[in-house]
């Protein structure tokens, strides 16, 4: 059986995935998660122990005055990879506030819209390079936030480029049009369209 590494003296600066304490001694609070009997940091920042033995990590960007994605907040994400089941993104802004530190997000197939989920093809909703307005559905794991575009008509693609390289203009909730070629491309478009 391996000996547990020395736990940090609190308060201190921590990195995502860093072990902070034993679940028998402390509770996981904001910015942390419990797994396999231990509490770990889910974001980089300052770890503190609250009066009720709750471990919290204040994100570094928040302590420096910047915005940080939180549960239920609206974010702008840049699509970096697509698969049949999910779109991997980089969160670049919370609301209209650009982020100093980039966060990873994922839009799962079932979180694109509420209806006809079995008929959704992600390549008809997003493309690599699109900018998407989404809402933080869950804080996820240490790797990424879970995002949704199903919560409102105002969520979806807000900026995209056509195959010809021109900025696409929204024409309906599921189509954008290239001003150069006149061709329509499928997207899950955010209002107004």
Short mmCIF file of C-alpha atoms in Angstrom, two decimals:
data_model
loop_
_atom_site.label_atom_id
_atom_site.label_comp_id
_atom_site.label_asym_id
_atom_site.label_seq_id
_atom_site.Cartn_x
_atom_site.Cartn_y
_atom_site.Cartn_z
CA UNK A 1 0.00 0.00 0.00
CA UNK A 2 1.39 3.40 -1.03
CA UNK A 3 1.89 6.14 1.54
CA UNK A 4 -0.16 9.30 0.84
CA UNK A 5 1.94 12.29 -0.18
CA UNK A 6 2.27 15.23 2.21
CA UNK A 7 -0.91 17.32 2.08
CA UNK A 8 -0.48 21.09 1.60
CA UNK A 9 -0.60 23.61 4.45
CA UNK A 10 -3.66 25.84 3.89
CA UNK A 11 -4.18 28.47 2.58
CA UNK A 12 -1.95 27.86 -0.41
CA UNK A 13 -1.80 28.03 -4.22
CA UNK A 14 -2.97 24.82 -5.90
CA UNK A 15 -3.23 23.36 -9.39
CA UNK A 16 -6.09 21.30 -10.89
CA UNK A 17 -5.90 17.66 -9.80
CA UNK A 18 -3.78 18.41 -6.72
CA UNK A 19 -4.75 16.33 -3.66
CA UNK A 20 -5.94 18.57 -0.82
CA UNK A 21 -7.31 16.30 1.88
CA UNK A 22 -9.07 13.13 3.01
CA UNK A 23 -12.90 12.93 2.65
CA UNK A 24 -13.09 11.61 6.23
CA UNK A 25 -11.62 14.90 7.50
CA UNK A 26 -12.89 17.58 5.07
CA UNK A 27 -15.79 18.24 2.68
CA UNK A 28 -15.43 19.12 -1.02
CA UNK A 29 -16.62 22.68 -1.68
CA UNK A 30 -16.55 25.04 -4.69
CA UNK A 31 -13.49 24.51 -6.90
CA UNK A 32 -12.90 20.98 -5.57
CA UNK A 33 -14.17 17.43 -6.07
CA UNK A 34 -14.07 14.18 -4.13
CA UNK A 35 -12.76 10.98 -5.71
CA UNK A 36 -11.41 7.70 -4.30
CA UNK A 37 -11.52 8.95 -0.72
CA UNK A 38 -9.68 12.23 -1.30
CA UNK A 39 -10.57 15.85 -2.12
CA UNK A 40 -8.80 17.37 -5.15
CA UNK A 41 -8.60 20.87 -6.67
CA UNK A 42 -10.66 21.21 -9.87
CA UNK A 43 -9.25 24.66 -10.77
CA UNK A 44 -6.00 26.52 -10.20
CA UNK A 45 -6.17 29.10 -7.44
CA UNK A 46 -5.98 29.50 -3.68
CA UNK A 47 -7.18 26.66 -1.41
CA UNK A 48 -8.80 27.57 1.91
CA UNK A 49 -10.45 25.58 4.66
CA UNK A 50 -13.81 26.98 5.81
CA UNK A 51 -15.08 26.92 9.41
CA UNK A 52 -17.28 23.87 8.69
CA UNK A 53 -14.29 21.84 7.38
CA UNK A 54 -15.20 22.58 3.75
CA UNK A 55 -12.28 22.90 1.35
CA UNK A 56 -12.70 25.63 -1.28
CA UNK A 57 -10.48 26.74 -4.14
CA UNK A 58 -10.91 30.32 -5.32
CA UNK A 59 -9.87 30.33 -9.00
CA UNK A 60 -6.73 32.32 -9.76
CA UNK A 61 -8.53 34.50 -12.32
CA UNK A 62 -11.27 35.34 -9.79
CA UNK A 63 -8.79 36.35 -7.12
CA UNK A 64 -7.09 38.57 -9.71
CA UNK A 65 -10.42 40.22 -10.61
CA UNK A 66 -11.13 38.22 -13.79
CA UNK A 67 -14.21 36.22 -14.71
CA UNK A 68 -14.48 32.47 -14.18
CA UNK A 69 -17.12 30.12 -15.62
CA UNK A 70 -19.60 29.07 -12.97
CA UNK A 71 -22.66 26.87 -12.88
CA UNK A 72 -25.45 28.50 -14.93
CA UNK A 73 -23.28 31.25 -16.43
CA UNK A 74 -23.37 32.07 -20.13
CA UNK A 75 -20.05 31.62 -21.90
CA UNK A 76 -18.58 32.01 -25.38
CA UNK A 77 -16.74 28.90 -26.55
CA UNK A 78 -14.57 28.21 -29.60
CA UNK A 79 -15.11 24.75 -31.14
CA UNK A 80 -11.76 22.99 -31.50
CA UNK A 81 -12.77 19.38 -32.24
CA UNK A 82 -15.90 17.45 -33.26
CA UNK A 83 -16.88 13.82 -32.89
CA UNK A 84 -20.21 12.05 -33.35
CA UNK A 85 -21.03 12.41 -29.65
CA UNK A 86 -19.48 15.72 -28.55
CA UNK A 87 -17.96 19.05 -29.52
CA UNK A 88 -14.78 19.95 -27.62
CA UNK A 89 -14.38 23.68 -27.00
CA UNK A 90 -12.16 26.29 -25.44
CA UNK A 91 -14.09 28.78 -23.29
CA UNK A 92 -12.86 32.25 -24.27
CA UNK A 93 -15.31 34.52 -22.42
CA UNK A 94 -17.82 34.58 -19.57
CA UNK A 95 -20.70 36.75 -20.75
CA UNK A 96 -18.92 39.58 -22.55
CA UNK A 97 -15.78 39.41 -20.40
CA UNK A 98 -12.74 37.80 -22.10
CA UNK A 99 -10.85 35.28 -19.99
CA UNK A 100 -7.16 35.61 -19.17
CA UNK A 101 -7.00 31.84 -18.55
CA UNK A 102 -8.63 29.51 -21.08
CA UNK A 103 -10.90 26.72 -19.86
CA UNK A 104 -11.98 23.58 -21.69
CA UNK A 105 -15.62 22.77 -22.30
CA UNK A 106 -17.64 20.05 -23.96
CA UNK A 107 -21.06 20.14 -25.61
CA UNK A 108 -22.51 16.64 -25.60
CA UNK A 109 -24.94 15.53 -28.31
CA UNK A 110 -27.83 15.35 -25.81
CA UNK A 111 -27.16 18.96 -24.68
CA UNK A 112 -27.52 20.60 -28.12
CA UNK A 113 -31.34 20.85 -28.07
CA UNK A 114 -34.29 19.36 -26.17
CA UNK A 115 -36.16 17.77 -29.10
CA UNK A 116 -35.28 15.03 -31.62
CA UNK A 117 -32.06 14.24 -29.78
CA UNK A 118 -31.73 10.92 -31.60
CA UNK A 119 -31.67 12.77 -34.95
CA UNK A 120 -28.92 15.24 -34.02
CA UNK A 121 -25.75 15.16 -36.13
CA UNK A 122 -23.14 17.40 -34.54
CA UNK A 123 -21.64 18.30 -37.94
CA UNK A 124 -25.04 19.86 -38.75
CA UNK A 125 -24.91 21.93 -35.54
CA UNK A 126 -21.29 23.06 -35.20
CA UNK A 127 -18.03 23.10 -37.16
CA UNK A 128 -14.45 23.44 -35.97
CA UNK A 129 -13.71 27.17 -35.70
CA UNK A 130 -17.28 28.23 -34.79
CA UNK A 131 -17.90 30.48 -31.81
CA UNK A 132 -20.81 29.28 -29.69
CA UNK A 133 -22.79 30.99 -26.93
CA UNK A 134 -23.55 28.29 -24.33
CA UNK A 135 -24.53 27.89 -20.70
CA UNK A 136 -22.48 25.99 -18.11
CA UNK A 137 -24.58 22.93 -17.27
CA UNK A 138 -22.13 21.25 -14.90
CA UNK A 139 -18.61 21.81 -13.65
CA UNK A 140 -17.60 18.40 -15.01
CA UNK A 141 -14.27 16.93 -14.06
CA UNK A 142 -10.77 18.37 -13.95
CA UNK A 143 -10.60 18.40 -17.72
CA UNK A 144 -13.67 20.32 -18.88
CA UNK A 145 -16.93 22.12 -18.15
CA UNK A 146 -20.15 20.57 -19.48
CA UNK A 147 -21.93 23.12 -21.70
CA UNK A 148 -25.42 23.25 -23.21
CA UNK A 149 -27.08 25.14 -26.06
CA UNK A 150 -30.50 23.59 -25.34
CA UNK A 151 -31.48 25.89 -22.45
CA UNK A 152 -32.50 28.88 -24.62
CA UNK A 153 -33.00 30.05 -28.21
CA UNK A 154 -30.29 32.66 -27.60
CA UNK A 155 -27.70 29.88 -27.25
CA UNK A 156 -25.91 28.41 -30.25
CA UNK A 157 -23.49 29.49 -32.99
CA UNK A 158 -22.89 33.25 -32.93
CA UNK A 159 -19.97 33.49 -35.39
CA UNK A 160 -18.78 31.13 -38.10
CA UNK A 161 -16.92 31.10 -41.40
CA UNK A 162 -18.10 29.44 -44.60
CA UNK A 163 -16.07 27.00 -46.68
CA UNK A 164 -15.21 30.03 -48.86
CA UNK A 165 -13.80 31.85 -45.82
CA UNK A 166 -16.51 34.51 -45.46
CA UNK A 167 -18.36 35.30 -42.23
CA UNK A 168 -21.68 33.44 -42.27
CA UNK A 169 -24.92 35.37 -41.70
CA UNK A 170 -27.72 33.72 -39.68
CA UNK A 171 -30.98 33.20 -41.60
CA UNK A 172 -32.90 30.75 -39.36
CA UNK A 173 -32.42 28.67 -36.21
CA UNK A 174 -30.68 25.96 -38.24
CA UNK A 175 -29.09 27.72 -41.24
CA UNK A 176 -26.44 30.35 -41.92
CA UNK A 177 -25.69 31.80 -45.36
CA UNK A 178 -22.42 32.65 -47.09
CA UNK A 179 -22.55 36.19 -48.56
CA UNK A 180 -19.98 35.29 -51.25
CA UNK A 181 -21.46 32.10 -52.66
CA UNK A 182 -25.07 32.30 -51.44
CA UNK A 183 -24.82 28.71 -50.12
CA UNK A 184 -26.58 27.76 -46.89
CA UNK A 185 -24.75 25.82 -44.18
CA UNK A 186 -26.41 23.97 -41.30
CA UNK A 187 -25.73 25.17 -37.75
CA UNK A 188 -27.53 25.36 -34.39
CA UNK A 189 -27.88 29.14 -34.64
CA UNK A 190 -28.34 31.49 -31.66
CA UNK A 191 -31.05 34.17 -31.86
CA UNK A 192 -31.37 36.80 -33.26
CA UNK A 193 -31.65 35.34 -36.77
#
